[in-house]
CSV table of C-alpha atoms in Angstrom, one decimal:
chain,number,residue,atom,x,y,z
Q,1,LEU,CA,-45.7,-75.9,-21.7
Q,2,ARG,CA,-48.5,-75.3,-24.2
Q,3,SER,CA,-48.5,-71.5,-23.8
Q,4,PRO,CA,-47.4,-68.8,-21.3
Q,5,ALA,CA,-50.9,-69.1,-19.8
Q,6,ASP,CA,-49.7,-72.4,-18.2
Q,7,LEU,CA,-47.3,-70.4,-15.9
Q,8,THR,CA,-48.4,-68.8,-12.7
Q,9,ILE,CA,-46.4,-65.9,-11.2
Q,10,LEU,CA,-46.0,-66.4,-7.5
Q,11,ARG,CA,-43.8,-63.2,-6.9
Q,12,SER,CA,-42.5,-60.6,-9.4
Q,13,PRO,CA,-38.7,-60.2,-9.6
Q,14,SER,CA,-37.0,-57.2,-8.1
Q,15,TRP,CA,-36.7,-54.1,-10.3
Q,16,TRP,CA,-33.1,-53.6,-9.2
Q,17,ASP,CA,-31.5,-56.0,-11.6
Q,18,PHE,CA,-28.1,-55.4,-13.2
Q,19,GLN,CA,-29.5,-53.5,-16.2
Q,20,HIS,CA,-31.6,-51.1,-14.2
Q,21,THR,CA,-28.9,-50.5,-11.6
Q,22,THR,CA,-26.5,-49.6,-14.4
Q,23,TYR,CA,-29.0,-47.2,-15.8
Q,24,VAL,CA,-29.5,-45.5,-12.4
Q,25,LEU,CA,-25.8,-45.2,-11.7
Q,26,ALA,CA,-25.2,-43.8,-15.2
Q,27,ALA,CA,-27.9,-41.2,-14.6
Q,28,VAL,CA,-26.5,-40.2,-11.2
Q,29,THR,CA,-23.0,-40.0,-12.6
Q,30,THR,CA,-24.2,-37.9,-15.5
Q,31,GLY,CA,-26.0,-35.5,-13.1
Q,32,LEU,CA,-23.0,-35.1,-10.9
Q,33,LEU,CA,-20.7,-34.4,-13.9
Q,34,LEU,CA,-23.2,-31.8,-15.1
Q,35,THR,CA,-23.3,-30.2,-11.7
Q,36,ILE,CA,-19.5,-30.1,-11.4
Q,37,GLY,CA,-19.3,-28.7,-14.9
Q,38,ILE,CA,-21.8,-25.9,-14.1
Q,39,LEU,CA,-20.0,-25.1,-10.8
Q,40,THR,CA,-16.6,-25.0,-12.6
Q,41,LEU,CA,-18.0,-22.8,-15.3
Q,42,PHE,CA,-19.4,-20.3,-12.7
Q,43,ALA,CA,-16.1,-20.4,-10.8
Q,44,ARG,CA,-14.2,-19.6,-13.9
Q,45,GLN,CA,-16.5,-16.8,-14.8
Q,46,ARG,CA,-16.2,-15.4,-11.3
Q,47,LEU,CA,-12.4,-15.5,-11.5
Q,48,LYS,CA,-12.5,-13.8,-14.9
Q,49,GLU,CA,-14.7,-11.1,-13.5
Q,50,GLN,CA,-12.4,-10.6,-10.5
Q,51,GLU,CA,-9.4,-10.4,-12.9
Q,52,ARG,CA,-11.2,-7.9,-15.1
Q,53,GLN,CA,-12.1,-5.8,-12.0
Q,54,ARG,CA,-8.6,-6.0,-10.8
Q,55,ALA,CA,-7.2,-5.0,-14.2
Q,56,MET,CA,-9.6,-2.1,-14.3
Q,57,ALA,CA,-8.6,-1.0,-10.8
Q,58,GLU,CA,-4.9,-1.1,-11.7
Q,59,ALA,CA,-5.5,0.7,-14.9
Q,60,GLU,CA,-7.5,3.4,-13.1
Q,61,PHE,CA,-4.8,3.6,-10.4
Q,62,ALA,CA,-2.1,3.9,-13.1
Q,63,ALA,CA,-4.1,6.7,-14.8
Q,64,ILE,CA,-4.4,8.5,-11.5
Q,65,LEU,CA,-0.6,8.2,-10.9
Q,66,ASN,CA,0.1,9.5,-14.3
Q,67,GLU,CA,-2.1,12.6,-13.7
Q,68,ARG,CA,-0.6,13.2,-10.3
Q,69,ASN,CA,2.9,12.9,-11.8
Q,70,ARG,CA,1.9,15.5,-14.4
Q,71,VAL,CA,0.6,17.9,-11.8
Q,72,ALA,CA,3.8,17.3,-9.7
Q,73,ARG,CA,5.9,18.3,-12.7
Q,74,GLU,CA,3.8,21.4,-13.2
Q,75,ILE,CA,4.2,22.4,-9.6
Q,76,HIS,CA,8.0,21.7,-9.7
Q,77,ASP,CA,8.4,23.7,-13.0
Q,78,THR,CA,6.3,26.7,-12.0
Q,79,LEU,CA,5.4,27.2,-8.3
Q,80,ALA,CA,8.5,25.6,-6.7
Q,81,GLN,CA,11.0,27.3,-8.9
Q,82,GLY,CA,9.2,30.6,-8.5
Q,83,LEU,CA,9.3,30.3,-4.7
Q,84,THR,CA,13.0,29.4,-4.9
Q,85,ALA,CA,13.7,32.5,-6.9
Q,86,THR,CA,11.6,34.7,-4.6
Q,87,SER,CA,13.5,33.3,-1.6
Q,88,PHE,CA,16.8,34.2,-3.2
Q,89,GLN,CA,15.6,37.7,-4.0
Q,90,LEU,CA,14.5,38.2,-0.4
Q,91,ARG,CA,17.9,37.2,0.8
Q,92,LEU,CA,19.5,39.7,-1.5
Q,93,ALA,CA,17.1,42.4,-0.4
Q,94,LYS,CA,17.9,41.8,3.2
Q,95,LYS,CA,21.6,41.8,2.5
Q,96,HIS,CA,21.4,45.2,0.7
Q,97,ALA,CA,19.0,46.6,3.4
Q,98,SER,CA,21.3,45.7,6.3
Q,99,GLU,CA,21.5,49.3,7.3
Q,100,ALA,CA,17.9,50.0,6.9
Q,101,SER,CA,15.3,50.3,9.7
Q,102,GLU,CA,14.6,47.4,12.0
Q,103,PRO,CA,10.9,47.1,11.0
Q,104,LEU,CA,12.0,46.6,7.3
Q,105,ASN,CA,14.3,43.8,8.3
Q,106,GLN,CA,11.5,42.2,10.3
Q,107,HIS,CA,9.2,42.3,7.4
Q,108,LEU,CA,11.8,40.8,5.1
Q,109,ASP,CA,12.5,38.0,7.7
Q,110,ALA,CA,8.7,37.3,7.9
Q,111,ALA,CA,8.4,37.2,4.1
Q,112,HIS,CA,11.4,35.0,3.8
Q,113,GLU,CA,9.9,32.5,6.4
Q,114,LEU,CA,6.6,32.5,4.6
Q,115,VAL,CA,8.3,31.7,1.3
Q,116,ARG,CA,10.4,29.0,2.9
Q,117,GLY,CA,7.3,27.4,4.4
Q,118,SER,CA,5.4,27.6,1.1
Q,119,LEU,CA,8.4,26.1,-0.7
Q,120,ALA,CA,8.6,23.2,1.8
Q,121,GLU,CA,4.9,22.5,1.4
Q,122,ALA,CA,5.2,22.6,-2.4
Q,123,ARG,CA,8.1,20.1,-2.3
Q,124,ASN,CA,6.2,17.9,0.1
Q,125,SER,CA,3.2,17.9,-2.2
Q,126,ILE,CA,5.5,17.0,-5.1
Q,127,TRP,CA,7.0,14.2,-3.2
Q,128,ASN,CA,3.6,12.9,-2.1
Q,129,MET,CA,2.3,12.9,-5.7
Q,130,ARG,CA,5.2,11.5,-7.6
Q,131,SER,CA,5.9,7.8,-7.8
Q,132,GLN,CA,9.1,7.8,-9.9
Q,133,VAL,CA,11.0,6.2,-7.0
Q,134,LEU,CA,8.9,3.1,-7.6
Q,135,GLU,CA,9.2,3.3,-11.3
Q,136,THR,CA,13.0,3.4,-11.3
Q,137,GLY,CA,13.5,1.1,-8.3
Q,138,ASP,CA,11.8,-1.3,-5.9
Q,139,LEU,CA,10.2,-0.6,-2.5
Q,140,ALA,CA,13.3,-1.5,-0.5
Q,141,SER,CA,15.6,0.9,-2.4
Q,142,ALA,CA,13.0,3.7,-2.3
Q,143,LEU,CA,12.6,3.4,1.5
Q,144,LYS,CA,16.3,3.1,2.0
Q,145,ASN,CA,16.9,6.3,0.1
Q,146,ILE,CA,14.1,8.1,2.1
Q,147,LEU,CA,15.8,7.0,5.3
Q,148,ALA,CA,19.2,8.2,4.1
Q,149,GLN,CA,17.8,11.6,3.0
Q,150,MET,CA,15.9,12.2,6.2
Q,151,VAL,CA,19.0,11.7,8.4
Q,152,GLU,CA,21.5,13.3,6.1
Q,153,GLY,CA,23.6,15.9,7.8
Q,154,SER,CA,22.7,14.7,11.3
Q,155,GLU,CA,24.3,12.3,13.8
Q,156,ARG,CA,21.4,9.9,13.8
Q,157,LYS,CA,22.2,6.2,13.4
Q,158,THR,CA,20.1,4.1,11.0
Q,159,ASP,CA,19.5,0.4,10.4
Q,160,PHE,CA,17.9,-1.0,7.2
Q,161,VAL,CA,17.2,-4.7,7.1
Q,162,VAL,CA,15.5,-6.8,4.3
Q,163,LYS,CA,14.4,-10.3,5.2
Q,164,GLY,CA,13.3,-12.9,2.8
Q,165,GLN,CA,13.3,-12.7,-1.0
Q,166,ALA,CA,12.4,-9.1,-2.0
Q,167,ARG,CA,9.8,-8.9,-4.8
Q,168,ARG,CA,7.5,-6.4,-6.4
Q,169,PHE,CA,3.8,-6.0,-5.6
Q,170,ALA,CA,0.9,-4.4,-7.4
Q,171,PRO,CA,1.4,-0.6,-7.9
Q,172,VAL,CA,-1.4,0.3,-5.5
Q,173,VAL,CA,0.1,-1.8,-2.8
Q,174,GLU,CA,3.6,-0.6,-3.3
Q,175,ASN,CA,2.5,3.1,-3.4
Q,176,ASN,CA,0.6,2.8,-0.1
Q,177,LEU,CA,3.5,0.8,1.5
Q,178,LEU,CA,5.9,3.6,0.4
Q,179,ARG,CA,3.7,6.4,1.9
Q,180,VAL,CA,3.2,4.6,5.2
Q,181,GLY,CA,7.0,3.9,5.5
Q,182,GLN,CA,7.7,7.6,4.5
Q,183,GLU,CA,5.4,8.9,7.2
Q,184,ALA,CA,6.7,6.6,9.9
Q,185,ILE,CA,10.3,7.6,9.1
Q,186,THR,CA,9.4,11.3,9.0
Q,187,ASN,CA,7.6,11.0,12.4
Q,188,ALA,CA,10.7,9.3,13.9
Q,189,VAL,CA,13.2,11.8,12.6
Q,190,ARG,CA,11.3,15.1,12.8
Q,191,HIS,CA,8.8,14.6,15.7
Q,192,ALA,CA,10.3,11.9,17.9
Q,193,ASN,CA,13.8,13.3,17.9
Q,194,ALA,CA,15.2,9.8,17.7
Q,195,LYS,CA,18.9,9.1,17.8
Q,196,ARG,CA,18.5,5.7,16.0
Q,197,VAL,CA,15.9,4.8,13.4
Q,198,SER,CA,15.6,1.2,12.0
Q,199,VAL,CA,13.5,0.0,9.1
Q,200,GLU,CA,12.8,-3.6,8.5
Q,201,LEU,CA,11.1,-5.2,5.5
Q,202,ASP,CA,10.1,-8.9,5.9
Q,203,PHE,CA,9.1,-10.7,2.7
Q,204,SER,CA,7.6,-14.0,3.8
Q,205,GLU,CA,5.5,-16.3,1.6
Q,206,LYS,CA,2.1,-15.4,3.1
Q,207,GLN,CA,2.5,-11.9,4.3
Q,208,PHE,CA,4.7,-8.8,4.1
Q,209,GLN,CA,5.7,-6.7,7.1
Q,210,LEU,CA,7.0,-3.1,7.3
Q,211,ILE,CA,8.5,-2.3,10.7
Q,212,VAL,CA,9.8,1.2,11.7
Q,213,ARG,CA,11.4,1.5,15.1
Q,214,ASP,CA,13.0,4.5,16.9
Q,215,ASP,CA,14.3,5.4,20.3
Q,216,GLY,CA,12.7,8.8,20.4
Q,217,CYS,CA,10.3,10.4,22.8
Q,218,GLY,CA,7.5,8.0,22.1
Q,219,PHE,CA,3.8,8.7,22.6
Q,220,SER,CA,0.6,7.4,24.1
Q,221,VAL,CA,-1.0,4.9,21.8
Q,222,SER,CA,-4.5,5.7,23.2
Q,223,HIS,CA,-3.9,9.4,22.5
Q,224,PRO,CA,-1.6,9.6,19.4
Q,225,PRO,CA,-0.3,13.0,18.4
Q,226,LYS,CA,-1.7,14.9,15.5
Q,227,SER,CA,0.5,15.4,12.5
Q,228,SER,CA,1.2,19.0,11.5
Q,229,GLY,CA,2.7,18.3,8.1
Q,230,GLY,CA,1.9,14.8,6.7
Q,231,PHE,CA,-1.3,12.8,6.9
Q,232,GLY,CA,-0.4,11.4,10.3
Q,233,LEU,CA,-1.3,8.1,12.0
Q,234,ILE,CA,-5.0,8.3,10.8
Q,235,GLY,CA,-3.9,8.5,7.2
Q,236,MET,CA,-1.5,5.6,7.8
Q,237,ARG,CA,-4.4,3.4,9.0
Q,238,GLU,CA,-6.5,4.5,6.1
Q,239,ARG,CA,-3.7,3.5,3.6
Q,240,ALA,CA,-3.3,0.2,5.5
Q,241,ALA,CA,-7.0,-0.6,5.2
Q,242,GLU,CA,-6.9,0.3,1.5
Q,243,ILE,CA,-4.5,-2.6,0.9
Q,244,ARG,CA,-6.2,-4.9,3.4
Q,245,GLY,CA,-3.3,-4.5,5.8
Q,246,GLU,CA,-3.2,-4.1,9.6
Q,247,LEU,CA,-1.3,-1.3,11.3
Q,248,SER,CA,-0.2,-1.8,14.9
Q,249,MET,CA,1.7,0.6,17.1
Q,250,LYS,CA,3.8,0.0,20.2
Q,251,SER,CA,4.9,3.0,22.1
Q,252,GLU,CA,5.2,4.6,25.5
Q,253,PRO,CA,6.2,8.2,26.4
Q,254,GLY,CA,10.0,8.3,26.7
Q,255,GLN,CA,10.4,4.8,25.4
Q,256,GLY,CA,10.5,5.1,21.6
Q,257,SER,CA,8.0,3.6,19.2
Q,258,GLU,CA,7.4,0.8,16.8
Q,259,ILE,CA,5.1,0.9,13.8
Q,260,ILE,CA,4.3,-2.4,12.2
Q,261,LEU,CA,2.3,-2.7,9.0
Q,262,THR,CA,1.3,-6.3,8.1
Q,263,VAL,CA,-0.2,-7.0,4.6
Q,264,PRO,CA,-1.4,-10.5,3.7
Q,265,LEU,CA,-0.2,-11.8,0.3
Q,266,PRO,CA,-2.4,-13.7,-2.1
Q,267,GLY,CA,-1.7,-17.5,-2.1
């Protein structure tokens, strides 16, 4: 050939040769890696934000509990002790006024009943506010002690069962579980007049269940009774919703009742 002009191009070669194909694959791979990196970065930032919000919520809850414990101590050291002393003085007054007129005794009895009621409300408020039972022990021991205290001095039979490996939960979860269990046990003992009360804690891998059964008078699930002292079934549902749990009730008049609280656990 004398020069390149002596060549005639009949058809141009394909652009997709080895070199160009390598470049394209490298560019696509780089783009995918960048996309994955950006998504991973966003995911980590989202997890960090969730952890930060969770830590803030737990810190706020701990501060609330500390303040409630302080108020509970104040009530115990002032109001509750004052009511106890007043009740004692009323009993002494009635004893010394045994020969007095009947109206005076009636007024003393009425005053004594009012003081006893106020003292019971104060103690109930203290119990609802304090969380030392969870600070010195776990959920199982706290509910077991509540069950024992509620039936103390009576002929009621109790069963307490723990299934699975017992473990601790976040403070907000444990506190709400304790209150729901306390209310369910109180309803069974004081309102259902049950002869046997059983409490079951089921610690599985993916969920936790709190089950309270009794053989008491039962109630209509469609028309549950209103609570006169505690926060009642509505409050139990609200506490269950606060920890993303589900509260179910099985009961019929005269056939006892079963309260089941199911809480999913993070995987």
